[in-house]
PDB file of C-alpha atoms in Angstrom:
ATOM      1  CA  MET A 465     -16.264 -22.756 -15.077  1.00  0.00           C
ATOM      2  CA  GLN A 466     -15.593 -23.711 -11.794  1.00  0.00           C
ATOM      3  CA  GLY A 467     -17.096 -22.518  -8.367  1.00  0.00           C
ATOM      4  CA  ILE A 468     -15.049 -21.347  -5.348  1.00  0.00           C
ATOM      5  CA  ASN A 469     -14.369 -22.971  -2.092  1.00  0.00           C
ATOM      6  CA  THR A 470     -15.968 -21.224   0.619  1.00  0.00           C
ATOM      7  CA  GLU A 471     -13.372 -22.139   3.279  1.00  0.00           C
ATOM      8  CA  ALA A 472     -10.609 -20.833   1.054  1.00  0.00           C
ATOM      9  CA  LEU A 473     -12.609 -17.663   0.424  1.00  0.00           C
ATOM     10  CA  LEU A 474     -13.095 -17.077   4.131  1.00  0.00           C
ATOM     11  CA  SER A 475      -9.461 -17.864   4.883  1.00  0.00           C
ATOM     12  CA  LEU A 476      -8.447 -14.702   3.043  1.00  0.00           C
ATOM     13  CA  ARG A 477     -10.677 -12.467   5.548  1.00  0.00           C
ATOM     14  CA  ALA A 478      -7.929 -11.506   7.653  1.00  0.00           C
ATOM     15  CA  ASP A 479      -5.744 -10.218   4.932  1.00  0.00           C
ATOM     16  CA  MET A 480      -8.547  -8.609   3.222  1.00  0.00           C
ATOM     17  CA  LEU A 481      -9.660  -6.734   6.546  1.00  0.00           C
ATOM     18  CA  ARG A 482      -5.881  -5.567   6.966  1.00  0.00           C
ATOM     19  CA  PHE A 483      -5.820  -4.258   3.260  1.00  0.00           C
ATOM     20  CA  ALA A 484      -9.199  -2.397   3.694  1.00  0.00           C
ATOM     21  CA  TYR A 485      -8.208  -0.904   7.100  1.00  0.00           C
ATOM     22  CA  LEU A 486      -4.875   0.372   5.650  1.00  0.00           C
ATOM     23  CA  GLN A 487      -6.877   2.253   3.080  1.00  0.00           C
ATOM     24  CA  LEU A 488      -9.744   3.432   5.142  1.00  0.00           C
ATOM     25  CA  ARG A 489      -8.556   3.661   8.581  1.00  0.00           C
ATOM     26  CA  ASN A 490     -12.106   2.611   9.862  1.00  0.00           C
ATOM     27  CA  ARG A 491     -12.701  -0.517  11.331  1.00  0.00           C
ATOM     28  CA  GLU A 492     -16.530  -0.583  10.703  1.00  0.00           C
ATOM     29  CA  THR A 493     -16.376   0.537   7.068  1.00  0.00           C
ATOM     30  CA  SER A 494     -13.585  -1.912   6.409  1.00  0.00           C
ATOM     31  CA  GLU A 495     -15.691  -4.818   7.861  1.00  0.00           C
ATOM     32  CA  ASP A 496     -18.709  -3.681   5.870  1.00  0.00           C
ATOM     33  CA  LEU A 497     -16.612  -3.449   2.610  1.00  0.00           C
ATOM     34  CA  VAL A 498     -14.798  -7.002   3.377  1.00  0.00           C
ATOM     35  CA  GLN A 499     -18.264  -8.603   4.150  1.00  0.00           C
ATOM     36  CA  ASP A 500     -19.825  -7.170   0.873  1.00  0.00           C
ATOM     37  CA  SER A 501     -16.767  -8.423  -1.253  1.00  0.00           C
ATOM     38  CA  ILE A 502     -17.177 -11.914   0.297  1.00  0.00           C
ATOM     39  CA  GLU A 503     -20.809 -11.991  -0.337  1.00  0.00           C
ATOM     40  CA  ALA A 504     -20.443 -10.713  -4.031  1.00  0.00           C
ATOM     41  CA  ALA A 505     -17.628 -13.485  -4.537  1.00  0.00           C
ATOM     42  CA  LEU A 506     -20.096 -16.025  -3.314  1.00  0.00           C
ATOM     43  CA  ARG A 507     -22.887 -14.591  -5.264  1.00  0.00           C
ATOM     44  CA  HIS A 508     -20.919 -14.644  -8.356  1.00  0.00           C
ATOM     45  CA  SER A 509     -18.736 -17.747  -7.606  1.00  0.00           C
ATOM     46  CA  LEU A 510     -19.716 -19.481 -11.113  1.00  0.00           C
ATOM     47  CA  SER A 511     -17.999 -16.573 -12.927  1.00  0.00           C
ATOM     48  CA  PHE A 512     -14.710 -17.297 -11.175  1.00  0.00           C
ATOM     49  CA  ALA A 513     -12.952 -19.349 -14.018  1.00  0.00           C
ATOM     50  CA  GLY A 514      -9.813 -19.941 -12.228  1.00  0.00           C
ATOM     51  CA  ARG A 515      -7.740 -17.824 -14.729  1.00  0.00           C
ATOM     52  CA  SER A 516      -6.211 -16.055 -11.596  1.00  0.00           C
ATOM     53  CA  THR A 517      -6.035 -17.009  -8.089  1.00  0.00           C
ATOM     54  CA  LEU A 518      -8.946 -16.925  -5.826  1.00  0.00           C
ATOM     55  CA  LYS A 519      -6.803 -14.233  -3.835  1.00  0.00           C
ATOM     56  CA  THR A 520      -6.279 -12.043  -6.910  1.00  0.00           C
ATOM     57  CA  TRP A 521      -9.900 -12.239  -8.023  1.00  0.00           C
ATOM     58  CA  VAL A 522     -11.301 -11.477  -4.377  1.00  0.00           C
ATOM     59  CA  PHE A 523      -8.992  -8.666  -3.808  1.00  0.00           C
ATOM     60  CA  ALA A 524      -9.923  -7.153  -7.111  1.00  0.00           C
ATOM     61  CA  ILE A 525     -13.523  -7.149  -5.807  1.00  0.00           C
ATOM     62  CA  LEU A 526     -12.402  -5.672  -2.636  1.00  0.00           C
ATOM     63  CA  ARG A 527     -10.249  -3.140  -4.398  1.00  0.00           C
ATOM     64  CA  ASN A 528     -13.284  -1.951  -6.422  1.00  0.00           C
ATOM     65  CA  ARG A 529     -15.462  -1.598  -3.591  1.00  0.00           C
ATOM     66  CA  ILE A 530     -12.897   0.437  -1.769  1.00  0.00           C
ATOM     67  CA  ILE A 531     -12.543   2.834  -4.849  1.00  0.00           C
ATOM     68  CA  ASP A 532     -16.373   3.148  -4.942  1.00  0.00           C
ATOM     69  CA  HIS A 533     -16.442   3.861  -1.316  1.00  0.00           C
ATOM     70  CA  LEU A 534     -13.616   6.630  -1.489  1.00  0.00           C
ATOM     71  CA  ARG A 535     -15.196   8.171  -4.494  1.00  0.00           C
ATOM     72  CA  GLN A 536     -18.699   8.467  -2.549  1.00  0.00           C
ATOM     73  CA  ALA A 537     -17.186   9.450   0.958  1.00  0.00           C
ATOM     74  CA  PRO A 538     -17.318  12.913   2.136  1.00  0.00           C
ATOM     75  CA  ARG A 539     -14.170  14.566   1.046  1.00  0.00           C
ATOM     76  CA  THR A 540     -13.037  16.124   4.331  1.00  0.00           C
ATOM     77  CA  VAL A 541      -9.462  15.752   5.904  1.00  0.00           C
ATOM     78  CA  THR A 542      -8.200  17.422   8.969  1.00  0.00           C
ATOM     79  CA  MET A 543      -5.039  19.280   8.597  1.00  0.00           C
ATOM     80  CA  SER A 544      -3.502  17.482  11.599  1.00  0.00           C
ATOM     81  CA  SER A 545      -3.996  14.104   9.931  1.00  0.00           C
ATOM     82  CA  LEU A 546      -1.611  15.346   7.062  1.00  0.00           C
ATOM     83  CA  VAL A 547       1.196  16.134   9.305  1.00  0.00           C
ATOM     84  CA  ASP A 548       3.259  13.586  11.198  1.00  0.00           C
ATOM     85  CA  ASP A 549       4.186  15.169  14.656  1.00  0.00           C
ATOM     86  CA  ASN A 550       7.366  13.097  14.814  1.00  0.00           C
ATOM     87  CA  ASP A 551       8.392  13.774  11.163  1.00  0.00           C
ATOM     88  CA  ASP A 552      12.162  14.622  11.113  1.00  0.00           C
ATOM     89  CA  TRP A 553      12.141  13.612   7.269  1.00  0.00           C
ATOM     90  CA  GLN A 554      13.859  17.029   6.325  1.00  0.00           C
ATOM     91  CA  GLU A 555      16.876  16.333   8.633  1.00  0.00           C
ATOM     92  CA  ARG A 556      16.927  12.507   7.710  1.00  0.00           C
ATOM     93  CA  LEU A 557      16.900  13.389   3.930  1.00  0.00           C
ATOM     94  CA  GLU A 558      19.967  15.718   4.444  1.00  0.00           C
ATOM     95  CA  THR A 559      21.924  12.758   5.992  1.00  0.00           C
ATOM     96  CA  LEU A 560      21.314  10.725   2.786  1.00  0.00           C
ATOM     97  CA  PHE A 561      23.338  13.044   0.643  1.00  0.00           C
ATOM     98  CA  ASN A 562      26.545  15.101   0.995  1.00  0.00           C
ATOM     99  CA  GLU A 563      27.104  18.777   0.182  1.00  0.00           C
ATOM    100  CA  ARG A 564      27.470  18.029  -3.639  1.00  0.00           C
ATOM    101  CA  GLY A 565      24.200  16.058  -3.676  1.00  0.00           C
ATOM    102  CA  ALA A 566      25.706  12.890  -4.154  1.00  0.00           C
ATOM    103  CA  TRP A 567      24.552   9.801  -1.965  1.00  0.00           C
ATOM    104  CA  ARG A 568      26.719   9.166   1.083  1.00  0.00           C
ATOM    105  CA  GLU A 569      28.410   5.944   1.095  1.00  0.00           C
ATOM    106  CA  ALA A 570      26.565   4.331   4.156  1.00  0.00           C
ATOM    107  CA  SER A 571      23.258   5.391   2.573  1.00  0.00           C
ATOM    108  CA  ARG A 572      23.582   4.264  -1.160  1.00  0.00           C
ATOM    109  CA  PRO A 573      20.718   2.433  -2.470  1.00  0.00           C
ATOM    110  CA  VAL A 574      21.515  -1.213  -2.669  1.00  0.00           C
ATOM    111  CA  ALA A 575      21.066  -3.846  -5.518  1.00  0.00           C
ATOM    112  CA  TRP A 576      17.910  -5.727  -4.871  1.00  0.00           C
ATOM    113  CA  PRO A 577      17.384  -9.437  -5.868  1.00  0.00           C
ATOM    114  CA  ASN A 578      15.380  -9.936  -9.097  1.00  0.00           C
ATOM    115  CA  PRO A 579      12.363  -7.589  -8.757  1.00  0.00           C
ATOM    116  CA  GLU A 580      10.042 -10.193 -10.550  1.00  0.00           C
ATOM    117  CA  GLU A 581      11.049 -13.085  -8.431  1.00  0.00           C
ATOM    118  CA  SER A 582      10.943 -10.966  -5.403  1.00  0.00           C
ATOM    119  CA  MET A 583       7.431  -9.716  -6.015  1.00  0.00           C
ATOM    120  CA  ARG A 584       6.321 -13.347  -6.082  1.00  0.00           C
ATOM    121  CA  THR A 585       7.588 -14.566  -2.849  1.00  0.00           C
ATOM    122  CA  GLN A 586       5.490 -14.564   0.170  1.00  0.00           C
ATOM    123  CA  GLN A 587       8.456 -13.343   2.300  1.00  0.00           C
ATOM    124  CA  PHE A 588       8.674  -9.943   0.226  1.00  0.00           C
ATOM    125  CA  TRP A 589       5.035  -9.394   0.847  1.00  0.00           C
ATOM    126  CA  ILE A 590       5.476  -9.978   4.590  1.00  0.00           C
ATOM    127  CA  VAL A 591       8.519  -7.580   4.696  1.00  0.00           C
ATOM    128  CA  PHE A 592       6.527  -5.000   2.443  1.00  0.00           C
ATOM    129  CA  GLU A 593       3.528  -5.099   4.531  1.00  0.00           C
ATOM    130  CA  ALA A 594       5.349  -4.647   7.818  1.00  0.00           C
ATOM    131  CA  CYS A 595       7.312  -1.598   6.264  1.00  0.00           C
ATOM    132  CA  LEU A 596       3.812  -0.150   5.078  1.00  0.00           C
ATOM    133  CA  ASP A 597       2.346  -0.626   8.611  1.00  0.00           C
ATOM    134  CA  HIS A 598       5.179   1.549   9.932  1.00  0.00           C
ATOM    135  CA  LEU A 599       4.420   4.548   7.776  1.00  0.00           C
ATOM    136  CA  PRO A 600       2.282   7.377   9.010  1.00  0.00           C
ATOM    137  CA  ALA A 601      -1.395   6.669   8.315  1.00  0.00           C
ATOM    138  CA  ASN A 602      -1.707   9.449   5.760  1.00  0.00           C
ATOM    139  CA  THR A 603       1.303   8.519   4.160  1.00  0.00           C
ATOM    140  CA  SER A 604       0.462   4.646   3.656  1.00  0.00           C
ATOM    141  CA  ARG A 605      -3.159   5.982   2.650  1.00  0.00           C
ATOM    142  CA  VAL A 606      -1.731   8.161  -0.347  1.00  0.00           C
ATOM    143  CA  PHE A 607       0.586   5.532  -1.265  1.00  0.00           C
ATOM    144  CA  MET A 608      -2.087   2.773  -1.447  1.00  0.00           C
ATOM    145  CA  MET A 609      -4.411   5.001  -3.231  1.00  0.00           C
ATOM    146  CA  ARG A 610      -1.656   5.699  -5.851  1.00  0.00           C
ATOM    147  CA  GLU A 611       0.181   2.458  -6.267  1.00  0.00           C
ATOM    148  CA  PHE A 612      -2.542  -0.221  -5.344  1.00  0.00           C
ATOM    149  CA  LEU A 613      -5.861   1.268  -6.149  1.00  0.00           C
ATOM    150  CA  GLY A 614      -4.687   3.099  -9.225  1.00  0.00           C
ATOM    151  CA  PHE A 615      -5.929   6.552  -8.424  1.00  0.00           C
ATOM    152  CA  ASP A 616      -4.035   9.511 -10.219  1.00  0.00           C
ATOM    153  CA  SER A 617      -2.580  12.115  -8.353  1.00  0.00           C
ATOM    154  CA  ASP A 618      -5.238  14.689  -9.063  1.00  0.00           C
ATOM    155  CA  GLU A 619      -8.072  12.144  -7.903  1.00  0.00           C
ATOM    156  CA  ILE A 620      -6.062  11.515  -4.637  1.00  0.00           C
ATOM    157  CA  CYS A 621      -5.676  15.539  -4.210  1.00  0.00           C
ATOM    158  CA  THR A 622      -9.516  15.729  -4.637  1.00  0.00           C
ATOM    159  CA  GLN A 623     -10.247  12.717  -2.160  1.00  0.00           C
ATOM    160  CA  LEU A 624      -8.195  13.786   0.376  1.00  0.00           C
ATOM    161  CA  GLY A 625      -8.239  17.686  -0.148  1.00  0.00           C
ATOM    162  CA  ILE A 626      -4.464  18.076  -0.467  1.00  0.00           C
ATOM    163  CA  THR A 627      -2.483  20.111  -3.041  1.00  0.00           C
ATOM    164  CA  THR A 628      -0.691  18.317  -5.944  1.00  0.00           C
ATOM    165  CA  SER A 629       2.760  19.409  -4.374  1.00  0.00           C
ATOM    166  CA  ASN A 630       1.740  17.865  -0.982  1.00  0.00           C
ATOM    167  CA  CYS A 631       0.758  14.899  -2.729  1.00  0.00           C
ATOM    168  CA  HIS A 632       4.016  14.462  -4.532  1.00  0.00           C
ATOM    169  CA  VAL A 633       5.906  15.158  -1.343  1.00  0.00           C
ATOM    170  CA  ILE A 634       3.879  12.326   0.528  1.00  0.00           C
ATOM    171  CA  LEU A 635       4.479   9.848  -2.330  1.00  0.00           C
ATOM    172  CA  HIS A 636       8.239  10.669  -2.389  1.00  0.00           C
ATOM    173  CA  ARG A 637       8.449  10.178   1.421  1.00  0.00           C
ATOM    174  CA  ALA A 638       6.436   7.063   1.223  1.00  0.00           C
ATOM    175  CA  ARG A 639       8.982   5.472  -1.322  1.00  0.00           C
ATOM    176  CA  LEU A 640      11.842   6.555   0.586  1.00  0.00           C
ATOM    177  CA  LYS A 641      10.756   5.048   3.806  1.00  0.00           C
ATOM    178  CA  LEU A 642       9.518   2.091   2.187  1.00  0.00           C
ATOM    179  CA  ARG A 643      12.864   1.539   0.248  1.00  0.00           C
ATOM    180  CA  GLY A 644      14.763   2.228   3.555  1.00  0.00           C
ATOM    181  CA  CYS A 645      12.660  -0.189   5.429  1.00  0.00           C
ATOM    182  CA  MET A 646      12.858  -2.870   2.579  1.00  0.00           C
ATOM    183  CA  ASP A 647      16.642  -2.405   2.259  1.00  0.00           C
ATOM    184  CA  SER A 648      17.145  -3.255   5.921  1.00  0.00           C
ATOM    185  CA  GLY A 649      14.549  -5.908   5.879  1.00  0.00           C
ATOM    186  CA  TRP A 650      14.877  -7.671   2.560  1.00  0.00           C
ATOM    187  CA  GLY A 651      17.475  -9.383   0.849  1.00  0.00           C
ATOM    188  CA  ARG A 652      20.433  -7.014   1.317  1.00  0.00           C
ATOM    189  CA  PRO A 653      23.560  -9.180   0.510  1.00  0.00           C
ATOM    190  CA  GLU A 654      26.711  -7.573   2.298  1.00  0.00           C
ATOM    191  CA  GLY A 655      28.682  -4.927   0.045  1.00  0.00           C
ATOM    192  CA  SER A 656      26.300  -4.843  -2.877  1.00  0.00           C
ATOM    193  CA  THR A 657      25.291  -1.435  -3.724  1.00  0.00           C
ATOM    194  CA  CYS A 658      23.698   0.110  -6.889  1.00  0.00           C
TER     195      CYS A 658
END
């Protein structure tokens, strides 16, 4: 068994706050959960065996605290928070496909670098985080609940008071927006399309 380096743990605080705020959209609650996670990591430092990175271990603690908080929090959402006032996605979706439903040449998905290698690079996560930050708050929250926190669709719908079809539309839009953003900001070699 090995302990943890307190300075290394505290250096993760800003990333932890950003992750928590993305999910909770409340600075005070984010601060509280990050603080609780850091305290728990320090309290259980001897159980950190080094089988994963410190960041992975601490973020797992934070992730579990966020999940617990979301499950216990009141389940009220205003309708206005579900709609982006400037959302012209219906029109933008129509520009992706021709009248036969095939991809337009200019909007065709591109071949990405090796996904496993890309996921490991810091540059990928910097671009991904920037793209995630540009999503509407509710869209990024639904995406993070599904893809990072592991909630299933029914649980997301219950937590946020939305319908299953609305959840699926939000996830679809999030993936499209993230893909478009990642295509323009991440490893797009000229002329390489899928």
